[in-house]
Amino acid sequence: LEEFGSCFFGHKHCMYIFNASYLQRPDPDLPICVERTVLVWLPLAFLWLCAPWGFTTLCKKPAKAQLSKLYICKQVVAGLLLLTAIAELALTLAEDYGPSSDSTAQKHPAALYTNPVLFAVSWVVVMLCQECVRRRPRSVDSGSLFVFWLLQVLCAVFQFQTLLRDALNKEEIDDLPRFCLFYISYGLQLIALVLSAIADVSPEVKIISQTVRKACEKSYIMLIKGFKRPLVQEDMWDLNEKDSTQTICREFEDIMAKELKKAHSSLQKKQNKRKTKNDHQSGLAKGVSQDVLVMKEKKKKKKKDSESDYPNSWLVRTIAKTFKGVLLETALYKLIQDLLAFASPQFLKLMISFTQDKTSHAWTGYLYAVLLLVVAFLQSVILQQYSHRCLILGMKVHVALMAAVYKKVHLKESTAGEIVNLISADAQRFNEVTNFLHLLWSYPLQIALAIAFLWIELGPSVLAGVLVMVLMVPINGWLATKSRGFQVENMKFKDTRMKIVNDILNGIKVLKYYAWESSFEAQVQEIREKELKVMRKFAYLSSVSTFIFSCAPAIVSLVTFAVFVSVSPDNILDAEKAFTSISLFNILRLPLAMLPELISIMVQTTVSKKRLKKFLSGDDLDTMAVTRDDMIILFSVSLDIKPGRLVAVVGAVGSGKTSLISALLGELHSLRGRINIKGSVAYVPQQAWIQNTTLKDNILFGSNLDEEHYLSVVDACALGPDLDLLPGRDQTEIGEKGINLSGGQKQRVSLARAVYSSADVYLLDDPLSAVDSHVGKHLFERVIGPKGLLKDKTRILVTHGISFLPYVDEIIVLVNGVVFEVGSYDGLRASKGAFSEFLETYGKDKSNNAYARKDYEQIDTLLEGLEPQADDSPEDIVSSTLKRENSLRHSQRHSKRNGSVRVRKNSSVRFKKDSGDKKGQRLIEKEAMETGRVKFSVYLQYMRSMGWCFVTWSFLFYFIQNVAIIAHIRDMRIGVFGALGLAQGFLVFFGTILIADGSISASRTLHTNLLSNILKAPMVFFDTTPSGRIVNRFAKDIFTVDEMIPMSFRSWILCILGVLGTLFVICLATPIFTAVVVPMAVVYYFVQRFYVPTSRQLRRLDSVSRSPIYSHFGETISGLSVIRAYGHQQRFLKQNEDTIDQNLKSVYPWFVSNRWLAMRLECLGNLVVGLVGLSISYALSVTQILNWLVRMTSELETNIVAMERVREYAEIKNEAPWITSNRPPDDWPTETYQIPSKSSLTNCLFRIIEASEGRILIDGIDISTLGLHDLRSRLAIIPQDPVLFSGTLRMNLDPFEKSSDEEIWTVLELAHLKDYVRGLPTGLQHEVSEGGENLSVGQRQLLCLARALLRKSRILILDEATAAVDLETDDLIQNTIRTEFSHCTVLTIAHRLNTILDSSRVMVLDFGKIVEFDSPSVLLNNKQRHFYAMAKDAGIRGGETSTAKNMST
């Protein structure tokens, strides 16, 4: 080095390079050699390394780019720098070799030659690089050039101050030319740095840059908007394409397909190996005794659940490969942040050493302070970058899983409850775990680094502490295993609870009819109690875990210090060692304290991972579905249906008609044989599926609008008069499941959807059963029949109506899943087989058929749209649903009626082209959302729900624990230090136990209130509220109440006490800090107040925009067969992506706002540390604690929004009381009743709709004075929609378990179901699937009959009770009703007129008015009236009536 220095600078310049006194003086400086070599060459080396990458552009064809003013300025500055370098070289050459030079004088050192040459070459390189940037398409500047100029300016600062200091000290300038050239060059370099920071934007890039600039401005603008007024969905930013659901899912699904293929292959190999092993063992086991075999069988049974029967280890790999870039990026940020965290204790050590060493120069302290500040800022920036990317990663993983689950729903049988939990709990866990993912390696790394630094401080004594941590590993394992078991159990209970809640919401009207709310409430509460019991166990286990790891840092430090002091008398625990070690132990405290939470989160995620893997890797459309005992198996089916033919499928209830349609649709797997369908398919299910959209969109179903075709379809499906009644005509919004349409209207909309699709093959599953006979005739003539719109299409019609059979081309007769007969109507009659016998028994005679055929050409059809429907009046149904006005004022609403509208052959409905048509009236209003601050009453209600005792005692324990922490830190005596550490652990344990008990109590109370109030809500609430909103409360919001709020509440209490304690210690040790605390607290408060309104409202928008996701999922599940039949899966997948994107628009800004807050708070805190927190170790943690407090306050307020939403639905106005003081007699009712009008008769009778005027009297008692349960429990109804619930058959018949098994078997026999139920393996305990999907519609209807029989009521309402059953079963049901209800008043609402001809009276209504009321025989003889016209359409003549004690409408 000495040689190098001498030859390069001369001895004069380098004599101080070896002298340490450069740093041992009040004004430290670098040696001149370093300034003029290392600091000069470093930036130039960087430039030369980066330049080749830029020069590649010069070899390509130059892009068309203009010479901008900025480019010219940059090149001019570089040119001037080149001139200064040449001038300096020329000056040196002139002084050494010029005419006036002294040949005997010593020549200038080599550095004065090499540096100008290097600079000259470098400035040329810079000019070339700038030209490369100009030629590069869409390039605005070079990042490497900016870094070069920045390095150049920073490195030249040292020479800048050296030259200036020498000139000031000597009061003269030794080398004026070089002095001037250096400062000119430095000024030009500063100009170049500024110019390189300005983007040189070309015109084509301006649009892009403006978009980016607007996006950057938006983040701050959104915060200002959120502070000034509540944000709304329209304020949200549009998503970047890379953050959209479609982009995320595309990559995820591609990788998932590959990984699943590998996993399936691996599983197949394992199963083959296991099978081979079992075959080998079975040969050896022949001689084993029976007892041993039994024991082995039991063991196998236990292992059965644990053995994986689905592909494993593919989900995590898929996520890792899909998001590997972000994962690696976040891992790098986390590594840097962890390393920087350990720099602070080292600076603390140096600072303590500085304060103890009186000979140290002042600049040393300033240097340490600046470095500490720089490290703190770097740590903050890196941490926020890491956190932001983790949150975005979590969001993307959540989105990918939600979309994958939704896509799988289209391919797999699943229940709504299961799906809701998969997206609200399981996928959400993956969202949350991304914040903790890198901690799996980061915490061990932090522990290892802390131990390494502690080894440097305390030597081998630290091994004692390590031993304590190692001994905790088995405890961790045991805790993790137990936690996992509890979590699996908890998720099962959640699934079951959500399944029943979905059942309740789907069948709420039936529950109210039967007064079964309390029974189902008890079922949900029973499962909820089991769920809370498991949650309590999990919370207690977490408390034990918290206790262990709260004590861990104290025990580890205690053992380490004790061993350190005791092993040698030379080991002295001085201030430097103690404070540095405590700082390291504080770093160690976080990994050790967070380990329980990390274990808990990973356990919960493992359970969710298993559930998601099982669902996503399951077989599409379970092949076992057709082999269950409760499903019809189709066998020996051989059909060949020619194009353009109309084929009818007939058979008894449960004979396999719907299964045949399902098989044709591919909904059932074929065990043998194949199905071939030529062309596209349209499907009309037996129970119409209606979307929550406009009536027009329901018909178009994603197809383009052809106005002429659309009008003809509406006309043919008899929907014209319905449109006139709806406030927005075909733009009227239809509620969920078509709640504002009658059964007949829903079926006609479903049929219209099929007809409009113009498919090749039409599968019609009994679409005419839900409509009146005359409307059925109209639909058959205009749509399905030989002269209808579909006359040239292939039609397969499942029907129970024998009046249509003469007009079909072919009839298929099904008996017990077998095709019994196939042939034409006349052929089958002539064969004298089963079909012929059936017709002889239940059909009309030939003359009657001839009569029907004759009149077929001349039918007058009174449209159903103008006749009151089975379950709703023909009033403005939307308005009535929304306002629930007087349901009896039909004449006022329809005062402009011009009489009955009749549709004759070859006529069409004339649409009213009213220019003043109202736009579609909204039935489903936008979800209500609170604005502004969360009311303090919400917090109070949560604490009340917890119990003030739990809140007070837990706060007290945490307060004492915080006092123990302060004493623990200040008392350096080892014994006291250890005792206080243990005391702190016990106090945390008790506080956590109390918080856990309180939060369980709050969860119970809030869920109970929510459930109870939802069940007591009036039907108008369910009519106008999508079930997704209610499900969101029971799923996501209750999940937040159960798990997130208790965690936030506990963290907030610990933080507020931690802040107070830390500030107290700092103020005690450094009184000057008190002057900073107050203004700092004020600033923190205002920053938080500025941020929280935006954060809180974004959280609310998140919750509101999540409800449509659940609604869309539920709607899709209920209509899967229709969606698949029409091949519209992709459209629904796209709709799901759009719905999720709407939700992401509020999630992404929330993430950004979090980082906005954290970055500003940490910067503020870092400044405080840099100013006054340098003397004590607490200064290192004060900012983190303050930031954590603000964040916990914000998190608590955003999470409490869930409590606010739960409270909203827990305070909905209830319907009338279930039980009042006015109780009816036990034998009530005993006589018939009087009612003024039929409009919404069933709803009025059951008080689903309350009458605003008039009275309904039963046995002289005004029913409005009775409790709803007293009224409804004394009436019996067989509703049009046969709703069943998940659970056993017995529960579906007798949820209160009031009847004996004998009574139940008796009613099953009367309902003609006894043989079927006896044939089931579990009999009455047979499990009914969600919605009764594992029973045919006819069987469900018969179960509803059994319910009515079991109730033994004196009043029975039959609401189209036999629409879904064949004529034979219909006849059996009618006979049962005649015999079993002979002593009762029976009100029948029917579309099959032949089923009511034996009624004592018939009431005919038109527009809410009674137009006819007499015996059937009298009404049939009056040929000018309504009833005669309807009977004529049905092929009924006078004289075919009999009498019985029934009253019918």
PDB file of N, CA and C in Angstrom, residues 478-529:
ATOM      1  N   TRP A 478     -47.348 -31.012  21.459  1.00  0.00           N
ATOM      2  CA  TRP A 478     -48.592 -31.454  22.100  1.00  0.00           C
ATOM      3  C   TRP A 478     -49.697 -30.416  21.901  1.00  0.00           C
ATOM      4  N   LEU A 479     -49.340 -29.133  22.086  1.00  0.00           N
ATOM      5  CA  LEU A 479     -50.316 -28.056  21.916  1.00  0.00           C
ATOM      6  C   LEU A 479     -50.849 -28.024  20.479  1.00  0.00           C
ATOM      7  N   ALA A 480     -49.947 -28.203  19.513  1.00  0.00           N
ATOM      8  CA  ALA A 480     -50.354 -28.171  18.106  1.00  0.00           C
ATOM      9  C   ALA A 480     -51.303 -29.316  17.781  1.00  0.00           C
ATOM     10  N   THR A 481     -50.991 -30.506  18.294  1.00  0.00           N
ATOM     11  CA  THR A 481     -51.844 -31.673  18.025  1.00  0.00           C
ATOM     12  C   THR A 481     -53.238 -31.479  18.603  1.00  0.00           C
ATOM     13  N   LYS A 482     -53.302 -31.041  19.864  1.00  0.00           N
ATOM     14  CA  LYS A 482     -54.600 -30.823  20.504  1.00  0.00           C
ATOM     15  C   LYS A 482     -55.377 -29.711  19.788  1.00  0.00           C
ATOM     16  N   SER A 483     -54.667 -28.654  19.429  1.00  0.00           N
ATOM     17  CA  SER A 483     -55.322 -27.528  18.742  1.00  0.00           C
ATOM     18  C   SER A 483     -55.933 -27.982  17.424  1.00  0.00           C
ATOM     19  N   ARG A 484     -55.189 -28.802  16.700  1.00  0.00           N
ATOM     20  CA  ARG A 484     -55.675 -29.273  15.403  1.00  0.00           C
ATOM     21  C   ARG A 484     -56.958 -30.087  15.567  1.00  0.00           C
ATOM     22  N   GLY A 485     -56.971 -30.943  16.581  1.00  0.00           N
ATOM     23  CA  GLY A 485     -58.173 -31.744  16.844  1.00  0.00           C
ATOM     24  C   GLY A 485     -59.377 -30.878  17.131  1.00  0.00           C
ATOM     25  N   PHE A 486     -59.170 -29.843  17.960  1.00  0.00           N
ATOM     26  CA  PHE A 486     -60.274 -28.937  18.296  1.00  0.00           C
ATOM     27  C   PHE A 486     -60.751 -28.181  17.071  1.00  0.00           C
ATOM     28  N   GLN A 487     -59.790 -27.779  16.224  1.00  0.00           N
ATOM     29  CA  GLN A 487     -60.161 -26.993  15.054  1.00  0.00           C
ATOM     30  C   GLN A 487     -60.961 -27.816  14.049  1.00  0.00           C
ATOM     31  N   VAL A 488     -60.555 -29.077  13.851  1.00  0.00           N
ATOM     32  CA  VAL A 488     -61.304 -29.967  12.947  1.00  0.00           C
ATOM     33  C   VAL A 488     -62.737 -30.121  13.442  1.00  0.00           C
ATOM     34  N   GLU A 489     -62.870 -30.357  14.761  1.00  0.00           N
ATOM     35  CA  GLU A 489     -64.192 -30.529  15.361  1.00  0.00           C
ATOM     36  C   GLU A 489     -65.027 -29.262  15.195  1.00  0.00           C
ATOM     37  N   ASN A 490     -64.373 -28.114  15.405  1.00  0.00           N
ATOM     38  CA  ASN A 490     -65.061 -26.830  15.311  1.00  0.00           C
ATOM     39  C   ASN A 490     -65.592 -26.584  13.903  1.00  0.00           C
ATOM     40  N   MET A 491     -64.791 -26.905  12.892  1.00  0.00           N
ATOM     41  CA  MET A 491     -65.213 -26.685  11.508  1.00  0.00           C
ATOM     42  C   MET A 491     -66.386 -27.593  11.144  1.00  0.00           C
ATOM     43  N   LYS A 492     -66.419 -28.801  11.689  1.00  0.00           N
ATOM     44  CA  LYS A 492     -67.558 -29.692  11.433  1.00  0.00           C
ATOM     45  C   LYS A 492     -68.848 -29.082  11.981  1.00  0.00           C
ATOM     46  N   PHE A 493     -68.756 -28.538  13.192  1.00  0.00           N
ATOM     47  CA  PHE A 493     -69.937 -27.906  13.791  1.00  0.00           C
ATOM     48  C   PHE A 493     -70.357 -26.675  12.997  1.00  0.00           C
ATOM     49  N   LYS A 494     -69.381 -25.901  12.517  1.00  0.00           N
ATOM     50  CA  LYS A 494     -69.691 -24.724  11.694  1.00  0.00           C
ATOM     51  C   LYS A 494     -70.446 -25.152  10.436  1.00  0.00           C
ATOM     52  N   ASP A 495     -69.951 -26.219   9.775  1.00  0.00           N
ATOM     53  CA  ASP A 495     -70.602 -26.726   8.564  1.00  0.00           C
ATOM     54  C   ASP A 495     -72.049 -27.108   8.843  1.00  0.00           C
ATOM     55  N   THR A 496     -72.238 -27.874   9.934  1.00  0.00           N
ATOM     56  CA  THR A 496     -73.589 -28.337  10.273  1.00  0.00           C
ATOM     57  C   THR A 496     -74.500 -27.161  10.582  1.00  0.00           C
ATOM     58  N   ARG A 497     -73.964 -26.201  11.353  1.00  0.00           N
ATOM     59  CA  ARG A 497     -74.779 -25.032  11.723  1.00  0.00           C
ATOM     60  C   ARG A 497     -75.184 -24.239  10.483  1.00  0.00           C
ATOM     61  N   MET A 498     -74.239 -24.000   9.583  1.00  0.00           N
ATOM     62  CA  MET A 498     -74.544 -23.229   8.379  1.00  0.00           C
ATOM     63  C   MET A 498     -75.498 -23.990   7.456  1.00  0.00           C
ATOM     64  N   LYS A 499     -75.398 -25.321   7.491  1.00  0.00           N
ATOM     65  CA  LYS A 499     -76.303 -26.132   6.679  1.00  0.00           C
ATOM     66  C   LYS A 499     -77.743 -25.941   7.145  1.00  0.00           C
ATOM     67  N   ILE A 500     -77.934 -25.962   8.478  1.00  0.00           N
ATOM     68  CA  ILE A 500     -79.289 -25.790   9.025  1.00  0.00           C
ATOM     69  C   ILE A 500     -79.771 -24.355   8.808  1.00  0.00           C
ATOM     70  N   VAL A 501     -78.872 -23.388   8.965  1.00  0.00           N
ATOM     71  CA  VAL A 501     -79.254 -21.986   8.732  1.00  0.00           C
ATOM     72  C   VAL A 501     -79.716 -21.811   7.282  1.00  0.00           C
ATOM     73  N   ASN A 502     -78.999 -22.420   6.337  1.00  0.00           N
ATOM     74  CA  ASN A 502     -79.427 -22.359   4.931  1.00  0.00           C
ATOM     75  C   ASN A 502     -80.776 -23.016   4.736  1.00  0.00           C
ATOM     76  N   ASP A 503     -80.976 -24.152   5.402  1.00  0.00           N
ATOM     77  CA  ASP A 503     -82.279 -24.824   5.336  1.00  0.00           C
ATOM     78  C   ASP A 503     -83.379 -23.912   5.849  1.00  0.00           C
ATOM     79  N   ILE A 504     -83.108 -23.256   6.969  1.00  0.00           N
ATOM     80  CA  ILE A 504     -84.100 -22.356   7.572  1.00  0.00           C
ATOM     81  C   ILE A 504     -84.449 -21.230   6.604  1.00  0.00           C
ATOM     82  N   LEU A 505     -83.426 -20.626   5.998  1.00  0.00           N
ATOM     83  CA  LEU A 505     -83.669 -19.497   5.088  1.00  0.00           C
ATOM     84  C   LEU A 505     -84.414 -19.952   3.832  1.00  0.00           C
ATOM     85  N   ASN A 506     -84.077 -21.155   3.336  1.00  0.00           N
ATOM     86  CA  ASN A 506     -84.747 -21.662   2.139  1.00  0.00           C
ATOM     87  C   ASN A 506     -86.199 -22.057   2.407  1.00  0.00           C
ATOM     88  N   GLY A 507     -86.479 -22.496   3.636  1.00  0.00           N
ATOM     89  CA  GLY A 507     -87.829 -22.960   3.943  1.00  0.00           C
ATOM     90  C   GLY A 507     -88.520 -22.147   5.006  1.00  0.00           C
ATOM     91  N   ILE A 508     -88.173 -20.862   5.100  1.00  0.00           N
ATOM     92  CA  ILE A 508     -88.695 -20.024   6.189  1.00  0.00           C
ATOM     93  C   ILE A 508     -90.215 -19.909   6.141  1.00  0.00           C
ATOM     94  N   LYS A 509     -90.782 -19.888   4.928  1.00  0.00           N
ATOM     95  CA  LYS A 509     -92.234 -19.745   4.829  1.00  0.00           C
ATOM     96  C   LYS A 509     -92.932 -20.982   5.388  1.00  0.00           C
ATOM     97  N   VAL A 510     -92.371 -22.151   5.089  1.00  0.00           N
ATOM     98  CA  VAL A 510     -92.933 -23.401   5.604  1.00  0.00           C
ATOM     99  C   VAL A 510     -92.794 -23.459   7.120  1.00  0.00           C
ATOM    100  N   LEU A 511     -91.641 -23.007   7.632  1.00  0.00           N
ATOM    101  CA  LEU A 511     -91.444 -22.982   9.091  1.00  0.00           C
ATOM    102  C   LEU A 511     -92.524 -22.130   9.750  1.00  0.00           C
ATOM    103  N   LYS A 512     -92.837 -21.010   9.126  1.00  0.00           N
ATOM    104  CA  LYS A 512     -93.855 -20.128   9.710  1.00  0.00           C
ATOM    105  C   LYS A 512     -95.243 -20.761   9.605  1.00  0.00           C
ATOM    106  N   TYR A 513     -95.523 -21.422   8.473  1.00  0.00           N
ATOM    107  CA  TYR A 513     -96.809 -22.115   8.333  1.00  0.00           C
ATOM    108  C   TYR A 513     -97.011 -23.150   9.444  1.00  0.00           C
ATOM    109  N   TYR A 514     -95.940 -23.921   9.712  1.00  0.00           N
ATOM    110  CA  TYR A 514     -96.051 -25.006  10.689  1.00  0.00           C
ATOM    111  C   TYR A 514     -95.757 -24.571  12.120  1.00  0.00           C
ATOM    112  N   ALA A 515     -95.319 -23.307  12.308  1.00  0.00           N
ATOM    113  CA  ALA A 515     -94.917 -22.813  13.645  1.00  0.00           C
ATOM    114  C   ALA A 515     -93.794 -23.669  14.221  1.00  0.00           C
ATOM    115  N   TRP A 516     -92.797 -23.969  13.358  1.00  0.00           N
ATOM    116  CA  TRP A 516     -91.677 -24.818  13.762  1.00  0.00           C
ATOM    117  C   TRP A 516     -90.418 -24.002  14.078  1.00  0.00           C
ATOM    118  N   GLU A 517     -90.515 -22.686  14.135  1.00  0.00           N
ATOM    119  CA  GLU A 517     -89.305 -21.872  14.327  1.00  0.00           C
ATOM    120  C   GLU A 517     -88.543 -22.256  15.593  1.00  0.00           C
ATOM    121  N   SER A 518     -89.290 -22.460  16.685  1.00  0.00           N
ATOM    122  CA  SER A 518     -88.614 -22.738  17.956  1.00  0.00           C
ATOM    123  C   SER A 518     -87.865 -24.061  17.918  1.00  0.00           C
ATOM    124  N   SER A 519     -88.397 -25.046  17.185  1.00  0.00           N
ATOM    125  CA  SER A 519     -87.713 -26.335  17.072  1.00  0.00           C
ATOM    126  C   SER A 519     -86.388 -26.180  16.331  1.00  0.00           C
ATOM    127  N   PHE A 520     -86.422 -25.464  15.219  1.00  0.00           N
ATOM    128  CA  PHE A 520     -85.193 -25.290  14.436  1.00  0.00           C
ATOM    129  C   PHE A 520     -84.224 -24.352  15.141  1.00  0.00           C
ATOM    130  N   GLU A 521     -84.760 -23.388  15.875  1.00  0.00           N
ATOM    131  CA  GLU A 521     -83.890 -22.534  16.683  1.00  0.00           C
ATOM    132  C   GLU A 521     -83.147 -23.388  17.714  1.00  0.00           C
ATOM    133  N   ALA A 522     -83.863 -24.320  18.325  1.00  0.00           N
ATOM    134  CA  ALA A 522     -83.242 -25.208  19.318  1.00  0.00           C
ATOM    135  C   ALA A 522     -82.168 -26.077  18.665  1.00  0.00           C
ATOM    136  N   GLN A 523     -82.415 -26.543  17.443  1.00  0.00           N
ATOM    137  CA  GLN A 523     -81.413 -27.356  16.738  1.00  0.00           C
ATOM    138  C   GLN A 523     -80.133 -26.566  16.494  1.00  0.00           C
ATOM    139  N   VAL A 524     -80.309 -25.339  15.986  1.00  0.00           N
ATOM    140  CA  VAL A 524     -79.135 -24.494  15.707  1.00  0.00           C
ATOM    141  C   VAL A 524     -78.400 -24.171  17.008  1.00  0.00           C
ATOM    142  N   GLN A 525     -79.160 -23.861  18.060  1.00  0.00           N
ATOM    143  CA  GLN A 525     -78.546 -23.511  19.332  1.00  0.00           C
ATOM    144  C   GLN A 525     -77.781 -24.692  19.933  1.00  0.00           C
ATOM    145  N   GLU A 526     -78.323 -25.890  19.741  1.00  0.00           N
ATOM    146  CA  GLU A 526     -77.635 -27.080  20.252  1.00  0.00           C
ATOM    147  C   GLU A 526     -76.275 -27.254  19.575  1.00  0.00           C
ATOM    148  N   ILE A 527     -76.268 -27.076  18.249  1.00  0.00           N
ATOM    149  CA  ILE A 527     -74.996 -27.187  17.518  1.00  0.00           C
ATOM    150  C   ILE A 527     -74.070 -26.037  17.881  1.00  0.00           C
ATOM    151  N   ARG A 528     -74.648 -24.853  18.055  1.00  0.00           N
ATOM    152  CA  ARG A 528     -73.845 -23.680  18.430  1.00  0.00           C
ATOM    153  C   ARG A 528     -73.184 -23.888  19.792  1.00  0.00           C
ATOM    154  N   GLU A 529     -73.915 -24.496  20.724  1.00  0.00           N
ATOM    155  CA  GLU A 529     -73.347 -24.772  22.051  1.00  0.00           C
ATOM    156  C   GLU A 529     -72.168 -25.726  21.943  1.00  0.00           C
TER     157      GLU A 529
END
